[in-house]
Coordinates of C-alpha atoms in Angstrom, one line a residue:
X1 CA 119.7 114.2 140.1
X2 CA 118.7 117.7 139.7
X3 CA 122.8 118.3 140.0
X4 CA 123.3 116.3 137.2
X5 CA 121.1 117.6 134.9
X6 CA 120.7 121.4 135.8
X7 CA 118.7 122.3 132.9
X8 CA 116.1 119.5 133.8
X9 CA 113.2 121.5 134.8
X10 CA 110.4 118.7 135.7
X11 CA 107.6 121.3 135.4
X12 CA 108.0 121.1 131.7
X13 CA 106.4 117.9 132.0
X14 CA 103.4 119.9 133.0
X15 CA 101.0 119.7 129.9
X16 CA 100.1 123.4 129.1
X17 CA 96.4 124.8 129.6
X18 CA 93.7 123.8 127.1
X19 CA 93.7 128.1 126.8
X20 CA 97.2 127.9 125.0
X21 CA 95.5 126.5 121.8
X22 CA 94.2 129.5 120.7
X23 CA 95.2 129.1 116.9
X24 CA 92.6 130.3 115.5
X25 CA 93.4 130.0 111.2
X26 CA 93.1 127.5 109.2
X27 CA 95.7 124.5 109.2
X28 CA 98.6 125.6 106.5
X29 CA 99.1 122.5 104.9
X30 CA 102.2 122.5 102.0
X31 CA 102.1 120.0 99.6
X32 CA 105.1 118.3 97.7
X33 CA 105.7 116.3 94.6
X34 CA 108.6 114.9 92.9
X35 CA 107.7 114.8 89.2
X36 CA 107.5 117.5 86.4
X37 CA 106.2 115.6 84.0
X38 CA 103.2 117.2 82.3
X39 CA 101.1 114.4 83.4
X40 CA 102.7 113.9 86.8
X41 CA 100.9 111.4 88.7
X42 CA 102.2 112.2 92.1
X43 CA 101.3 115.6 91.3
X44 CA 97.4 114.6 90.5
X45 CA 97.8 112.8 94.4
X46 CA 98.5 115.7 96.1
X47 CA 96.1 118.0 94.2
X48 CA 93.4 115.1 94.9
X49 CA 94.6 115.3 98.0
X50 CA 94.3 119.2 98.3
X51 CA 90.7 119.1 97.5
X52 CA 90.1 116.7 100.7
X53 CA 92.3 118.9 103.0
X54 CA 90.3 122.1 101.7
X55 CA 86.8 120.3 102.5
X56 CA 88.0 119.5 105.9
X57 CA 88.9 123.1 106.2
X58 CA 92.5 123.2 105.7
X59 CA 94.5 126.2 104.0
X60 CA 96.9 124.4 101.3
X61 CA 99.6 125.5 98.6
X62 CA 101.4 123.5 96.5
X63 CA 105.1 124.0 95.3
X64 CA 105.7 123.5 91.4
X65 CA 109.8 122.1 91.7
X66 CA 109.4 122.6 88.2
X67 CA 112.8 125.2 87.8
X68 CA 114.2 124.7 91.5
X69 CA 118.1 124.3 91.1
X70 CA 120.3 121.1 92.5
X71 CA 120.9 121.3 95.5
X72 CA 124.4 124.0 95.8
X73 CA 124.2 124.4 92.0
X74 CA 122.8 127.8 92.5
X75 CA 123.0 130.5 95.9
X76 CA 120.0 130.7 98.2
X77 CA 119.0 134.2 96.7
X78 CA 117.5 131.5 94.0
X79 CA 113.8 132.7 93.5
X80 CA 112.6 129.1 93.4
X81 CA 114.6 127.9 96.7
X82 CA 113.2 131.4 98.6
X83 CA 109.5 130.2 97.3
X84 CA 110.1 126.7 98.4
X85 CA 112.0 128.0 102.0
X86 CA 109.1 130.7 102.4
X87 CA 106.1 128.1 101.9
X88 CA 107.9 125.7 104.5
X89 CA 108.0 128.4 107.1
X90 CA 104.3 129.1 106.1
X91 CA 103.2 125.7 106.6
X92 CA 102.2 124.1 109.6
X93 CA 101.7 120.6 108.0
X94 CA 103.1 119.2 105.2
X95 CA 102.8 116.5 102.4
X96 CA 105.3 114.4 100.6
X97 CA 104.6 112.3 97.4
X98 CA 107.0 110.9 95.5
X99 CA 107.1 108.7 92.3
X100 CA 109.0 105.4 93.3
X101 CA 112.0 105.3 90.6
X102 CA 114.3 102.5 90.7
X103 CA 113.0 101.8 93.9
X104 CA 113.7 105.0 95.7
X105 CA 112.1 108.6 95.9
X106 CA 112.8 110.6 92.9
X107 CA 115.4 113.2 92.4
X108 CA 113.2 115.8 91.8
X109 CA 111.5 115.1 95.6
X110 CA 115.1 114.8 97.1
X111 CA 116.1 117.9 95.6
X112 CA 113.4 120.1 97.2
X113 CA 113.8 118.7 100.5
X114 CA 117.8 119.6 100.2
X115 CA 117.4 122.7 99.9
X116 CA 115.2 123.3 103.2
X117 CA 118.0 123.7 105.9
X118 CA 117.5 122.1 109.7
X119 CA 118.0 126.2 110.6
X120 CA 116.8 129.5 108.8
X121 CA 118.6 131.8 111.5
X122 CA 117.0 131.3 115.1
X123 CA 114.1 129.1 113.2
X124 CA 114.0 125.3 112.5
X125 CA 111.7 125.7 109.5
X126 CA 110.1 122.0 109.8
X127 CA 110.8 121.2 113.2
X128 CA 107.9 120.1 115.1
X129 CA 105.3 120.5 111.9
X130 CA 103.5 117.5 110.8
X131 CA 103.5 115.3 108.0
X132 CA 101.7 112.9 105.7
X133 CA 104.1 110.7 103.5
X134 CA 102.2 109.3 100.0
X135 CA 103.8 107.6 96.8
X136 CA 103.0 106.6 93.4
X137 CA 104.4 102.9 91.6
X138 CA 104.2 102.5 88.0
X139 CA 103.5 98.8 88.5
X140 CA 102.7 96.8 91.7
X141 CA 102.5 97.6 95.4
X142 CA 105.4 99.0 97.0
X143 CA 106.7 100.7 100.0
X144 CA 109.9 101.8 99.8
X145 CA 109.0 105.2 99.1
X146 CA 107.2 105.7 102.1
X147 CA 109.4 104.3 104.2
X148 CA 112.4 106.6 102.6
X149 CA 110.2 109.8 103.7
X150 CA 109.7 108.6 106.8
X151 CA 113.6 108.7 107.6
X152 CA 113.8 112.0 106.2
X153 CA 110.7 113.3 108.0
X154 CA 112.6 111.9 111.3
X155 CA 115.7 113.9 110.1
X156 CA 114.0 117.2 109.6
X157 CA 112.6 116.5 113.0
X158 CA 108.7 116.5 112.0
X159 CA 105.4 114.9 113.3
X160 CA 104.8 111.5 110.6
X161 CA 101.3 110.3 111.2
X162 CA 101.0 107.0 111.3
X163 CA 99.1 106.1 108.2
X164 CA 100.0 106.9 104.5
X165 CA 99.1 105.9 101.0
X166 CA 100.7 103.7 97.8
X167 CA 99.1 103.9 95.4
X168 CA 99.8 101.5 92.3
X169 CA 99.9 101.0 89.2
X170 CA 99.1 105.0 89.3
X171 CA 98.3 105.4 85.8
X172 CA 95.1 103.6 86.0
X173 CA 93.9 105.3 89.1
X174 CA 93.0 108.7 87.3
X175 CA 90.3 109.6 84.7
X176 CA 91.4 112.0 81.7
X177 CA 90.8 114.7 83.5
X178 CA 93.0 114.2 86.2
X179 CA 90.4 112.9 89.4
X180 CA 91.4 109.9 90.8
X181 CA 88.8 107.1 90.6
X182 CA 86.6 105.5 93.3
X183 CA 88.9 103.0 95.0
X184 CA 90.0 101.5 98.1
X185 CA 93.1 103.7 97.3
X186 CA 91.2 106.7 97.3
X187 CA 89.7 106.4 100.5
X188 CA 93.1 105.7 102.3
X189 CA 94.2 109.2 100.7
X190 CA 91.0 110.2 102.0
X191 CA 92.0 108.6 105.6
X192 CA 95.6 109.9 105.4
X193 CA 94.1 113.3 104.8
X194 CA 91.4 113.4 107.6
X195 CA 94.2 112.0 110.3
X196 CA 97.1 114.6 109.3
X197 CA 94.2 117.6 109.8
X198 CA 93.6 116.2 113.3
X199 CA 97.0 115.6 114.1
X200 CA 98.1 119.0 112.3
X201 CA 95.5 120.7 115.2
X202 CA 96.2 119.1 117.9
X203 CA 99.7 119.8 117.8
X204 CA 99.9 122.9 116.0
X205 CA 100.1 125.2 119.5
X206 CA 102.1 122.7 121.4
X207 CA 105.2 122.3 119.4
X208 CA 107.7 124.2 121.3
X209 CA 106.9 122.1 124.4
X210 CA 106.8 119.1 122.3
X211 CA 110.0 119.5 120.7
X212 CA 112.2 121.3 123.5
X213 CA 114.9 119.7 124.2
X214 CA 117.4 119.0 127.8
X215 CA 120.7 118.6 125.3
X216 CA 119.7 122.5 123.5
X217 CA 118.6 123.8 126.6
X218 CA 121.9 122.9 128.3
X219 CA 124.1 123.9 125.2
X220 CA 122.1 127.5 125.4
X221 CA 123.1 127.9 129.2
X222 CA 126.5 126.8 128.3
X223 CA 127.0 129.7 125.0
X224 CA 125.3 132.0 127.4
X225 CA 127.7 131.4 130.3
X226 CA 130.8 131.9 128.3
X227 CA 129.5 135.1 126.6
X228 CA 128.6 136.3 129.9
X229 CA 132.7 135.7 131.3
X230 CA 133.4 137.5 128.5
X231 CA 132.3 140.5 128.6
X232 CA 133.2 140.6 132.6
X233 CA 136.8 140.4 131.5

């Protein structure tokens, strides 16, 4: 077997020493919203749900897509696409809330995630990072949302806990001044929040053994081994 897979090293399996979590910071959690509407409702989510990661001592930003370009309508020197691209590398944890519109995430939340590439350089700026998916309906129930972010999570190769939040009907969740109400909805946001902390910290100092990969490791050899030739000819 070993002959087979030569990059195969079974030690990896070896989980690493409790010593190796030595983070010491706060969890950097990035929060994301797909509305700019002045009274964006999945925008009062994740600030309602900023307030929860802060008091379960979590360091959060949000990003305003207000101004971010479509995706290749504008180069990457964009001010907006480096804030967005400089946040994700910050972050160690992230958010997602979308508005459901005609029963799919919005453009505005597409958009933002378009413009964070699978590489920056030597760095996969999400891989390996956690996430919480949430949405907002403007009438009943619905998951679509949710599940949409979940496939996208999976393609930017991130941690998705396993609980989220819908919340509907949004517009009669919030008072005037933007707090979300008392409500079995609240306290799953509150749920969602307290389980992407844990998860955030427990994986936070394992994520290159979490997400190394045989098929990488055996392409690297491979790159390696013909630069190698190479330069011996």
């Amino acid at each position: 077997m070993s002959e087979q897979l030569p990059n195969l090293d079974l030690s990896l399996f070896d989980l690493p020493p409790a010593a190796t979590r030595n983070s010491e910071h706060k969890p950097r959690i990035l929060l994301l919203y797909g509305s700019t509407r002045e009274r964006s409702f999945s925008r009062l989510l994740v600030e309602e749900a900023a307030r929860l990661l802060e008091h379960f001592g979590a360091e959060t930003r949000l990003f305003n897509p207000s101004g971010l370009p479509l995706p290749d309508d504008a180069p990457v020197e964009h001010p907006k696409v480096q804030e967005l691209r400089e946040l994700v590398q910050w972050s160690e944890g992230q958010v997602w809330c979308s508005p459901e519109r005609h029963g799919a995430l919005s453009a505005v939340f597409k958009a933002q995630i378009d413009w964070i590439p699978l590489a920056l350089g030597a760095v996969r700026p999400t891989q390996g990072k956690t996430l919480a998916v949430m949405q907002v309906c403007g009438g009943s129930q619905s998951f679509n949302v949710v599940n949409q972010l979940r496939v996208l999570g999976r393609w930017m190769r991130m941690f998705t806990i396993p609980n989220q939040s819908s919340v509907p009907k949004a517009y009669l969740e919030f008072d005037d001044a933007g707090r979300m109400k008392p409500s079995a909805y609240y306290d799953r946001v509150v749920d969602v929040m307290e389980e992407l902390v844990k998860f955030t910290l427990l994986l936070r100092d394992r994520q290159e053994f979490l997400v190394d990969r045989y098929s990488e490791r055996k392409e690297s050899a491979e790159q390696l081994s013909v630069r190698v030739n190479q330069r011996s000819i």
